[in-house]
Short mmCIF file of C-alpha atoms in Angstrom, two decimals:
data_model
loop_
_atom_site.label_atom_id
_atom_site.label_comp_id
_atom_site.label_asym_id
_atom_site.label_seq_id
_atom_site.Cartn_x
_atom_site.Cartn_y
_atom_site.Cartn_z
CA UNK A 1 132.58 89.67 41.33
CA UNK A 2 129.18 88.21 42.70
CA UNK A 3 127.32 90.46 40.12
CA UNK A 4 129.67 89.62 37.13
CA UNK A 5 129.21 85.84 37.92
CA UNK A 6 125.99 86.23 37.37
CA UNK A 7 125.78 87.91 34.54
CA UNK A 8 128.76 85.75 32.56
CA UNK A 9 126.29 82.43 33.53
CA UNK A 10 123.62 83.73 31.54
CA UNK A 11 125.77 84.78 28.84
CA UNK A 12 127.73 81.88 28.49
CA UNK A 13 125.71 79.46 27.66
CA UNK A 14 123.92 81.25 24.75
CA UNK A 15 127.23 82.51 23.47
CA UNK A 16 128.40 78.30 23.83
CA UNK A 17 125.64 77.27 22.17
CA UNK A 18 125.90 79.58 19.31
CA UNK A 19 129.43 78.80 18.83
CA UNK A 20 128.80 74.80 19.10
CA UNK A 21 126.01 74.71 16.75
CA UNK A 22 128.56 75.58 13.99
CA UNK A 23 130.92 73.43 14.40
CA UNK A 24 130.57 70.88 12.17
CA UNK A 25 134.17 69.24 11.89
CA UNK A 26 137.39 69.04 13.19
CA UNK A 27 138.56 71.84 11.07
CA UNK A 28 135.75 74.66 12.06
CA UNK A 29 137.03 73.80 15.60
CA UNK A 30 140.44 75.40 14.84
CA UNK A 31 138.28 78.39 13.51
CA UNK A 32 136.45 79.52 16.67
CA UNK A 33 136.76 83.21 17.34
CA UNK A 34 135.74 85.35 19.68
CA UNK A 35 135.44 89.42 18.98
CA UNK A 36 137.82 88.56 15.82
CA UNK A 37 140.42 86.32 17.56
CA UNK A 38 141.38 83.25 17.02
CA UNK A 39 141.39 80.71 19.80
CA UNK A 40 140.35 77.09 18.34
CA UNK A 41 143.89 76.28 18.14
CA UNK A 42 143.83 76.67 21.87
CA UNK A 43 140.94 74.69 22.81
CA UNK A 44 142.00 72.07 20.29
CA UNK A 45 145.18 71.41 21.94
CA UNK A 46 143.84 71.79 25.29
CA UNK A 47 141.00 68.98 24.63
CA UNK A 48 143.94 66.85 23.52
CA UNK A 49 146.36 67.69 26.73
CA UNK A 50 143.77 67.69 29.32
CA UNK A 51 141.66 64.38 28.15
CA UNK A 52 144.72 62.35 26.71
CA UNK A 53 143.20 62.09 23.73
CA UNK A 54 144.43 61.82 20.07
CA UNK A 55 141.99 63.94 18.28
CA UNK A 56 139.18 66.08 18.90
CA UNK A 57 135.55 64.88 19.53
CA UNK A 58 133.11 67.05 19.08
CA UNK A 59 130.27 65.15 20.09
CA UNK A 60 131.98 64.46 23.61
CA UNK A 61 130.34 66.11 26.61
CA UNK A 62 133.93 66.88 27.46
CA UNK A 63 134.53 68.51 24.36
CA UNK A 64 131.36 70.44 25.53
CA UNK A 65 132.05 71.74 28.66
CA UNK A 66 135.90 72.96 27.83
CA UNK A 67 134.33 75.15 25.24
CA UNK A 68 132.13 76.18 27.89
CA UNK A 69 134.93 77.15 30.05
CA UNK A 70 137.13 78.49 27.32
CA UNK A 71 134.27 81.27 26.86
CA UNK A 72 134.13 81.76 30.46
CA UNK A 73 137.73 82.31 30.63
CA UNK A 74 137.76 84.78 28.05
CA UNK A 75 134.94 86.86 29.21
CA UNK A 76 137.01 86.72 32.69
CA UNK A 77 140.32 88.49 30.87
CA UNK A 78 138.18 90.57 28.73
CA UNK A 79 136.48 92.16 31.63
CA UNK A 80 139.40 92.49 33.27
CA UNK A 81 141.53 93.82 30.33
CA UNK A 82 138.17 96.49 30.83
CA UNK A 83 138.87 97.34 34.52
CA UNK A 84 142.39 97.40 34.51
CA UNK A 85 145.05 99.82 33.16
CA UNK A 86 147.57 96.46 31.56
CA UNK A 87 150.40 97.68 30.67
CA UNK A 88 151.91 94.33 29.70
CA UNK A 89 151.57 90.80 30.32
CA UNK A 90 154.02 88.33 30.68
CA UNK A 91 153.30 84.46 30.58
CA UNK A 92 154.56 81.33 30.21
CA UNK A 93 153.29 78.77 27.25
CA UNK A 94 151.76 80.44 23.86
CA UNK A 95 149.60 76.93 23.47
CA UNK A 96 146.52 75.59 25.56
CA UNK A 97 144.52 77.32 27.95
CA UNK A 98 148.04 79.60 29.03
CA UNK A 99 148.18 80.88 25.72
CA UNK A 100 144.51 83.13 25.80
CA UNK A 101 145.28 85.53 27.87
CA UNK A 102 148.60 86.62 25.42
CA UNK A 103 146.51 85.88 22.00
CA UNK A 104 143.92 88.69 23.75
CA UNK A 105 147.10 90.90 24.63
CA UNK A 106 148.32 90.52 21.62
CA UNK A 107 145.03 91.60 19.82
CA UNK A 108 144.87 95.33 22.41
CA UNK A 109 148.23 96.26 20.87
CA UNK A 110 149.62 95.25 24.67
CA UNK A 111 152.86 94.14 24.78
CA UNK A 112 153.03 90.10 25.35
CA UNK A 113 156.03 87.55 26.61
CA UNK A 114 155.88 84.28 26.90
CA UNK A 115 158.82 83.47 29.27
CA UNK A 116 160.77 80.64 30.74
CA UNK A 117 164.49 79.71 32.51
CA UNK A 118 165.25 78.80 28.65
CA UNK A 119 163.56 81.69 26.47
CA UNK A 120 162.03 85.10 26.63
CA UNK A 121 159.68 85.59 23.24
CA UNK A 122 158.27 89.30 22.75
CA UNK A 123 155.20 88.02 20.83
CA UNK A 124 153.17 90.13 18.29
CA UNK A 125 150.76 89.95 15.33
CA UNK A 126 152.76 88.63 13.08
CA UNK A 127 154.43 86.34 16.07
CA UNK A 128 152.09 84.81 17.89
CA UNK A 129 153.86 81.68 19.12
CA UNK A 130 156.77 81.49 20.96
CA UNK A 131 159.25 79.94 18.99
CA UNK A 132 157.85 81.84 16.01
CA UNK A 133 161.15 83.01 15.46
CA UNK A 134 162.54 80.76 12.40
CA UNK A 135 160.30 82.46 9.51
CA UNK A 136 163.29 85.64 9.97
CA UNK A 137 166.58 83.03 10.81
CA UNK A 138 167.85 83.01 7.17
CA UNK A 139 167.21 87.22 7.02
CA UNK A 140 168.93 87.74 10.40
CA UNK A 141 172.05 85.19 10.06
CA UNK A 142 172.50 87.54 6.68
CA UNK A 143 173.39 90.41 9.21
CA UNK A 144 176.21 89.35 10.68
CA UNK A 145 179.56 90.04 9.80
CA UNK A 146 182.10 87.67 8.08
CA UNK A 147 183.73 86.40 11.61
CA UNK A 148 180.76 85.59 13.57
CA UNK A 149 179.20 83.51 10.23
CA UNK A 150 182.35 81.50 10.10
CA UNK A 151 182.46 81.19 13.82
CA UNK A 152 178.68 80.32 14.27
CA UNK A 153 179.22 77.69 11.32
CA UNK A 154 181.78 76.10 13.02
CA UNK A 155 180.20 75.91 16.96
CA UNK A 156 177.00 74.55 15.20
CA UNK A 157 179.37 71.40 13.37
CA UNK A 158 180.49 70.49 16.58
CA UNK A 159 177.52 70.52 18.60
CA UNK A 160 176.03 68.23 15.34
CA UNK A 161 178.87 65.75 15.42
CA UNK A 162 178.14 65.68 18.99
CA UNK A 163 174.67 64.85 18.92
CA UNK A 164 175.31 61.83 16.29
CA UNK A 165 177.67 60.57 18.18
CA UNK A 166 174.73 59.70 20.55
CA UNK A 167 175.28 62.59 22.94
CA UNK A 168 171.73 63.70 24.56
CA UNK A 169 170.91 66.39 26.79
CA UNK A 170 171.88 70.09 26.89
CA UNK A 171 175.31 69.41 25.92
CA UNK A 172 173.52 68.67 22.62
CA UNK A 173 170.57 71.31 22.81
CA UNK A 174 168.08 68.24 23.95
CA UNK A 175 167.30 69.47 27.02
CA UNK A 176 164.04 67.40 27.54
CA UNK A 177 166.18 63.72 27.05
CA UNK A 178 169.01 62.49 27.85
CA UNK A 179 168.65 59.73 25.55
CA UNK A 180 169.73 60.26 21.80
CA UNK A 181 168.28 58.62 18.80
CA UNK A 182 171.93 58.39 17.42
CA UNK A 183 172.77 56.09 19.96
CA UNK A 184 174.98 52.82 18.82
CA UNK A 185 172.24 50.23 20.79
CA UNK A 186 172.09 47.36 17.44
CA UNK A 187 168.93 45.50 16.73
CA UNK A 188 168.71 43.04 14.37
CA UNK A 189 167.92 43.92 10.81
CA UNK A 190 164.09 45.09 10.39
CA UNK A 191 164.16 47.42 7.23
CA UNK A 192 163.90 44.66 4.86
CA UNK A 193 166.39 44.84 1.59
CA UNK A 194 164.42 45.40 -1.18
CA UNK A 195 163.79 47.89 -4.66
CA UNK A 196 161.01 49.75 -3.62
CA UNK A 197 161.22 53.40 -1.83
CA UNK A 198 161.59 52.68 1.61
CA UNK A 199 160.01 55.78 3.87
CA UNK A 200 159.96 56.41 7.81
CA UNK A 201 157.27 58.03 9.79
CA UNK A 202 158.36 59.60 12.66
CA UNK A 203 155.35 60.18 14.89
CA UNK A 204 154.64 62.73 17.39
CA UNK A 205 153.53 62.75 20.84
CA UNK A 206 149.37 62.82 20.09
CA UNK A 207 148.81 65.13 23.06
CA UNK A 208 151.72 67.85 22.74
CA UNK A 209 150.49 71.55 21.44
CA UNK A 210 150.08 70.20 18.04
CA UNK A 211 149.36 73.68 17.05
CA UNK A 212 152.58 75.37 18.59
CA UNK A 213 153.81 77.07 15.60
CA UNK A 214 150.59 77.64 13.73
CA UNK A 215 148.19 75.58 11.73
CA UNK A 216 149.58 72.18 10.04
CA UNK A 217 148.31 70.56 7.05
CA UNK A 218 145.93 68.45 8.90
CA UNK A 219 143.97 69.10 11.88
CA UNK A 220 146.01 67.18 14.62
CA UNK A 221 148.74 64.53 14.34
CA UNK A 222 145.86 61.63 14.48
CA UNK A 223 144.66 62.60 11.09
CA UNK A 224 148.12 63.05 9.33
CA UNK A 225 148.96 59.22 10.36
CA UNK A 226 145.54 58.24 9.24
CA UNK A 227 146.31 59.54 6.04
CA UNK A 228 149.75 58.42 5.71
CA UNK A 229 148.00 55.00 6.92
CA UNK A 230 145.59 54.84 3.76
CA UNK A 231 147.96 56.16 1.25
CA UNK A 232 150.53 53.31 2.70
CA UNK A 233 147.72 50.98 1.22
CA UNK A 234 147.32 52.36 -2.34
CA UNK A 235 151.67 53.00 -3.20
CA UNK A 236 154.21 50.19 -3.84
CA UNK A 237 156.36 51.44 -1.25
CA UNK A 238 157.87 49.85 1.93
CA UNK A 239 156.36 51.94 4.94
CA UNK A 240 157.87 52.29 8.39
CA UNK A 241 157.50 53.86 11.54
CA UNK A 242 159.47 54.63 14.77
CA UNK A 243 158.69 56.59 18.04
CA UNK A 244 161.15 58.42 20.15
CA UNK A 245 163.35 56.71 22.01
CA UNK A 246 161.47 55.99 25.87
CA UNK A 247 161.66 58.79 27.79
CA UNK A 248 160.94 58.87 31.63
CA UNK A 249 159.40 61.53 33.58
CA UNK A 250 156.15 63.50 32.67
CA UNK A 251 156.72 62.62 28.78
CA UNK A 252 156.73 58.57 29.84
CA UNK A 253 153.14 58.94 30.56
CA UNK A 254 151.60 60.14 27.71
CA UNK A 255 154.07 58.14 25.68
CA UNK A 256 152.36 55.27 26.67
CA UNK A 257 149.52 55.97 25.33
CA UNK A 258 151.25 57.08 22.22
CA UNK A 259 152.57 53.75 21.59
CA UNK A 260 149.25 52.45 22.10
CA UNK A 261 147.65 54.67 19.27
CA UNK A 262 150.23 53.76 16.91
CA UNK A 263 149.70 50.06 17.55
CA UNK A 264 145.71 50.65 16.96
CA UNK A 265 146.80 52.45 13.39
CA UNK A 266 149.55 49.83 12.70
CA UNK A 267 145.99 47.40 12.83
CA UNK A 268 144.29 48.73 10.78
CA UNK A 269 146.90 49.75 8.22
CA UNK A 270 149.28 46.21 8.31
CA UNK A 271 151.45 48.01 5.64
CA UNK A 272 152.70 50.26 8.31
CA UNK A 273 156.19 48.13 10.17
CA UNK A 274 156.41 49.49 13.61
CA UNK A 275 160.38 49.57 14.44
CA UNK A 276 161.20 49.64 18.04
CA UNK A 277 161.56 53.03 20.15
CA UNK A 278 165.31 52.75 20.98
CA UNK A 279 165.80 51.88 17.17
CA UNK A 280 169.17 53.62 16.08
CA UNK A 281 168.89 56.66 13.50
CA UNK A 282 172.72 55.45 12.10
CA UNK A 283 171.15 52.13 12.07
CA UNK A 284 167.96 53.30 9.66
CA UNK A 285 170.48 55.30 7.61
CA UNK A 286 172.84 52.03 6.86
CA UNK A 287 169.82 50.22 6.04
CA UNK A 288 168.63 52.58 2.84
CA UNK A 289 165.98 54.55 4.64
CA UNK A 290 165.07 56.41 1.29
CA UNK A 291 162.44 59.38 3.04
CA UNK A 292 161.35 60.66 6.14
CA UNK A 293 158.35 62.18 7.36
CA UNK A 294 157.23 64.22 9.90
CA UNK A 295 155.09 67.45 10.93
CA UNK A 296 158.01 69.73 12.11
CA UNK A 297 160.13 67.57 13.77
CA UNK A 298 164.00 67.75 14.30
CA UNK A 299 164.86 65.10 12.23
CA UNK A 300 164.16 67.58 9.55
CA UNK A 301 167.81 69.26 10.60
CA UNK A 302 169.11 65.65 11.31
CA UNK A 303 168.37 63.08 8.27
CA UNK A 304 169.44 65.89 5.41
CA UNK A 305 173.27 65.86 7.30
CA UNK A 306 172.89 62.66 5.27
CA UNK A 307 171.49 63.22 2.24
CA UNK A 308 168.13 61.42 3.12
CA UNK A 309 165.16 64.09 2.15
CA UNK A 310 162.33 64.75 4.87
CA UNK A 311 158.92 66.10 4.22
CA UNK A 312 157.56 68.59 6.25
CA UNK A 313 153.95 68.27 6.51
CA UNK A 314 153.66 71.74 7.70
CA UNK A 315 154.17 75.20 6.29
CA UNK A 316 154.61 76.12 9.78
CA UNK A 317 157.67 74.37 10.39
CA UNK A 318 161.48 75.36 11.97
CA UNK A 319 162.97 74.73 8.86
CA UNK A 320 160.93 76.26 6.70
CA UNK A 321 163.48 78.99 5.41
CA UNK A 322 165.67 76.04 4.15
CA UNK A 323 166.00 73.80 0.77
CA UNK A 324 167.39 70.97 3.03
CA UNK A 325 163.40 69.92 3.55
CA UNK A 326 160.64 70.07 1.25
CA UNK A 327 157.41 71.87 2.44
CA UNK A 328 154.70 71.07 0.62
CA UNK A 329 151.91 74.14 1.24
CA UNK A 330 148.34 72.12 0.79
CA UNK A 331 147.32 68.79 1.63
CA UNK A 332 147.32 68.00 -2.05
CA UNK A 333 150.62 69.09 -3.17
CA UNK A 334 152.07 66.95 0.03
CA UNK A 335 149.75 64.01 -1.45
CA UNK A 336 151.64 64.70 -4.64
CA UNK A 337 154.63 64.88 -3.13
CA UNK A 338 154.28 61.41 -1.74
CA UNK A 339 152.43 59.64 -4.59
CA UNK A 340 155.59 60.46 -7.06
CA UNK A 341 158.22 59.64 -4.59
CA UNK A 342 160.47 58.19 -7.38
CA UNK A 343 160.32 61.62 -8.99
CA UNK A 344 161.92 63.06 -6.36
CA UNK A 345 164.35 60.23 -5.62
CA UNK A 346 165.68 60.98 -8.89
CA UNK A 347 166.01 64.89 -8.94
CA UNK A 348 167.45 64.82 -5.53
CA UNK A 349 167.69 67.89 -3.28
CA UNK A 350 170.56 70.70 -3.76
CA UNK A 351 171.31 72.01 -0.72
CA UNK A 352 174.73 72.71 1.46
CA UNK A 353 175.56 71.82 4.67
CA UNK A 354 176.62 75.30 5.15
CA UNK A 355 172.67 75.72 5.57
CA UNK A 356 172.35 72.50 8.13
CA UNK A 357 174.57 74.31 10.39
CA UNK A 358 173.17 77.91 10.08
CA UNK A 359 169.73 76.11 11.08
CA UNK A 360 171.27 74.75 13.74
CA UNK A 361 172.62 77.78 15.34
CA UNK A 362 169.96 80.03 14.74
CA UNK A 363 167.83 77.21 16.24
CA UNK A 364 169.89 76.42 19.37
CA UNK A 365 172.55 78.66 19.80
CA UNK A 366 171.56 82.22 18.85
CA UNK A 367 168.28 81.83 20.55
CA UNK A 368 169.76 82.55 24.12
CA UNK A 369 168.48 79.31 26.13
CA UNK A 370 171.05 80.11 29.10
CA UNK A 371 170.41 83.83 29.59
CA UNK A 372 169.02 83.11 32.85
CA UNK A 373 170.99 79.65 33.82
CA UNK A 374 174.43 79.83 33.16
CA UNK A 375 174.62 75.79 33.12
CA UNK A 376 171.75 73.92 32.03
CA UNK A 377 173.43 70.48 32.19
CA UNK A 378 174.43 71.30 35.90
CA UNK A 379 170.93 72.74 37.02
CA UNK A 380 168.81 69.78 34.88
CA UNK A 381 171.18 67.29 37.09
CA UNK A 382 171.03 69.22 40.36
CA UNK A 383 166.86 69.01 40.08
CA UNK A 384 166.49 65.63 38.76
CA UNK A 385 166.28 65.74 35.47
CA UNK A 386 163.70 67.87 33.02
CA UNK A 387 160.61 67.79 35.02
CA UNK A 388 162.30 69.07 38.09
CA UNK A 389 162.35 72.22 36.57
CA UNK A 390 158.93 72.70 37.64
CA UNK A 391 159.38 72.04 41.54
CA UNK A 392 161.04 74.01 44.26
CA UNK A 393 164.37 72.56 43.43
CA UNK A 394 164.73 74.72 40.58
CA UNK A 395 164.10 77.63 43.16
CA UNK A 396 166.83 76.27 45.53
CA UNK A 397 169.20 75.58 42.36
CA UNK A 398 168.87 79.66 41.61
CA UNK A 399 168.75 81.02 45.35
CA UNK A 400 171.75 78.60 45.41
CA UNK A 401 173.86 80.42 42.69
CA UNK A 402 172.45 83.71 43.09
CA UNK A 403 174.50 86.53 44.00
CA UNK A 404 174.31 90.51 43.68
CA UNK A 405 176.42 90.43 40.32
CA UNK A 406 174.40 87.71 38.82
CA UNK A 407 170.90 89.42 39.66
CA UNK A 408 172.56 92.44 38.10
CA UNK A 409 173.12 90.79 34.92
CA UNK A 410 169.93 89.08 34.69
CA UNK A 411 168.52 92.63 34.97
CA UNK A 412 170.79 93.94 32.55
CA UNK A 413 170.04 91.21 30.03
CA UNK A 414 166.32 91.80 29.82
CA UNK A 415 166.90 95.70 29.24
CA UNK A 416 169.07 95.13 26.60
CA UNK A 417 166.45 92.65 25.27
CA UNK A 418 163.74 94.82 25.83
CA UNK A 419 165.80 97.90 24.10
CA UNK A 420 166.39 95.92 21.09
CA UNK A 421 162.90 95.39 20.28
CA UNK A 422 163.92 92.06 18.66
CA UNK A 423 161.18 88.91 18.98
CA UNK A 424 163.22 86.93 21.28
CA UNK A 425 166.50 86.75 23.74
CA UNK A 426 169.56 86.09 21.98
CA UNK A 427 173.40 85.93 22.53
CA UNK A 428 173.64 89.21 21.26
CA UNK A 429 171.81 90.54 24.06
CA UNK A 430 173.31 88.49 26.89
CA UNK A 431 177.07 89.83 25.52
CA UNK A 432 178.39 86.30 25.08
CA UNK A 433 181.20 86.00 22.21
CA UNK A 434 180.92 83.05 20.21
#
């Protein structure tokens, strides 16, 4: 170890150098390779996790010295991949700094998980992030038979009408809030009656894995509201933006700072309205919300239940196998998209419901999240709430419930998903009838 120190110090900072000199924007940052893989998308969101910070900066001695240890890091698992016979390797997060040591996996033809109490991904090639899974949902819902479409259809409605009845939590698949968007809390009026396309923004948190299912249209979720700030400035349309509702817990921090961002675009781009957080989605709707944009988020399953389009502006994105969104695949065609609004206003999208709830169960249902907790609402409560998953109270939740029958099934579950060579956990390997 002494000897390979050594030798990776003198390395690493010609190989850092080399690297840094070519980086020339934000964009040849999400290029950076190393022996032919691709890990930019990891230091990107890694700069923006572990500095708080809403985009990268590549003049930042920060920015600098993660690179640094990014290079580091992967000489350490390449070296070891070297010495050691790896048979497989199972982590826990496909983004940031967790994510290297699978992408490198991945690239030896070594078979890779990315696991948690709420998923088990197989990842590969062509699925590199965990939650990769919706680019196949459309081509495996085909498969089933005639009973378990109708039934799936049906399970999905209800959990739907659930969730806008402002229902939060796992009860409605939101396991990190218990607080809905849907709920009935009434502010006064702030969408303002008028003829002009009225759109909504609906930000994301600056610092969460912007990259988690793949490259976006822009380089981070800074640069798609500074572009949605300037084009607010040159259309006749009435612009508005809401973030989540307030969450507590680990997300309340960097929501904060969220907020703050938004405010500092809001100033320089007045056009932008900022509604507040806890601003109902039933209220928007009643008050002629006419589009809504995001990057991937899940209002692209919600607003289309009521005929109000969203715009993806990803290719990358959960909902990509569906007509319910559109998905622009360059930055130009979504400029297009937004700059002839009207157009699309007018043409309206075709698209059944029938789709909104295979979306949904594919999404949330048939993607197994309690093969390994039987009760998510119970465990969540018993740990205090989503960030307790991460202390020893989850441990004393499972020793808790754990008995010889359950540890069999567990066992049983991961061999059937394991047999099936399938990309993720599902109810179909967990024997659970719909």
């Amino acid at each position: 170890p002494e000897t390979f120190l050594k030798f990776d110090q003198k390395k690493l900072k010609k190989k850092t150098e080399s690297i840094y000199k070519k980086l020339k924007n934000k964009e040849d940052v999400l290029k950076i390779k190393i022996n032919n893989i691709l890990i930019g998308d990891l230091i990107y969101d890694t700069y923006l996790k572990k500095f708080i910070e809403p985009t990268v900066k590549i003049q930042d001695k920060k920015f600098y010295n993660l690179l640094k240890d990014f290079i580091s890091l992967f000489e350490f698992w390449n070296l070891y991949f070297k010495k050691k016979n790896i048979k497989a390797v199972v982590g826990v997060h496909t983004p940031y700094s967790y994510g290297l040591i699978l992408r490198m996996a991945i690239n030896k033809n070594i078979p890779a998980y990315a696991t948690s109490s709420r998923f088990i991904y197989s990842l590969s090639k062509k699925m590199p992030y965990m939650h990769g899974h919706f680019k196949i949902f459309k081509k495996t819902f085909n498969k089933f038979n005639y009973s378990l479409k109708k039934k799936a259809l049906n399970l999905a409605k209800k959990k739907l009408e659930l969730r806008f009845k402002g229902i939060g939590g796992a009860k409605v698949d939101l396991i990190s809030s218990e607080k809905s968007s849907f709920r009935s809390k009434k502010f006064q009026r702030q969408i303002i009656p008028s003829k002009k396309i009225k759109i909504l923004i609906i930000p994301h948190d600056f610092f969460d894995a912007a990259h988690i299912y793949g490259s976006t249209l822009f380089v981070d979720f800074y640069e798609w509201l500074k572009f949605l700030g300037k084009l607010s400035e040159t259309t006749d349309y009435d612009w508005y933006i809401k973030n989540r509702p307030n969450f507590n817990g680990k997300f309340k921090i960097y929501q904060l700072h969220t907020n703050n961002i938004i405010k500092e675009i809001i100033n320089e781009f007045p056009k932008l309205k900022l509604l507040p957080n806890d601003y109902s989605h039933h209220q928007i709707i009643k008050e002629k919300i006419d589009f809504v944009l995001t990057c991937y988020g899940s209002v692209g399953v919600e607003y289309p239940y009521f005929g109000i389009p969203v715009i993806n502006a990803s290719k990358n994105n959960p909902h990509i196998n569906y007509n319910f969104n559109l998905h622009p695949k360059t930055k130009n065609e979504y400029k297009n998209y937004l700059t002839n609004l009207s157009k699309i206003k007018k043409k309206k999208l075709s698209f059944s419901k029938k789709d909104i709830y295979e979306y949904y169960f594919m999404r949330n249902i048939y993607t197994d999240k309690n093969w390994l907790i039987e009760d998510l609402p119970k465990m969540i409560k018993y740990v205090g709430g989503y960030d307790g998953q991460w202390t020893n109270k989850f441990y004393d939740y499972w020793l808790d419930n754990l008995t010889d029958q359950k540890h069999e099934q567990v066992i049983k579950k991961i061999q059937n998903f394991i047999n099936s060579k399938n990309n993720y956990i599902n109810v179909s390997h967990t024997n659970k009838i719909l």
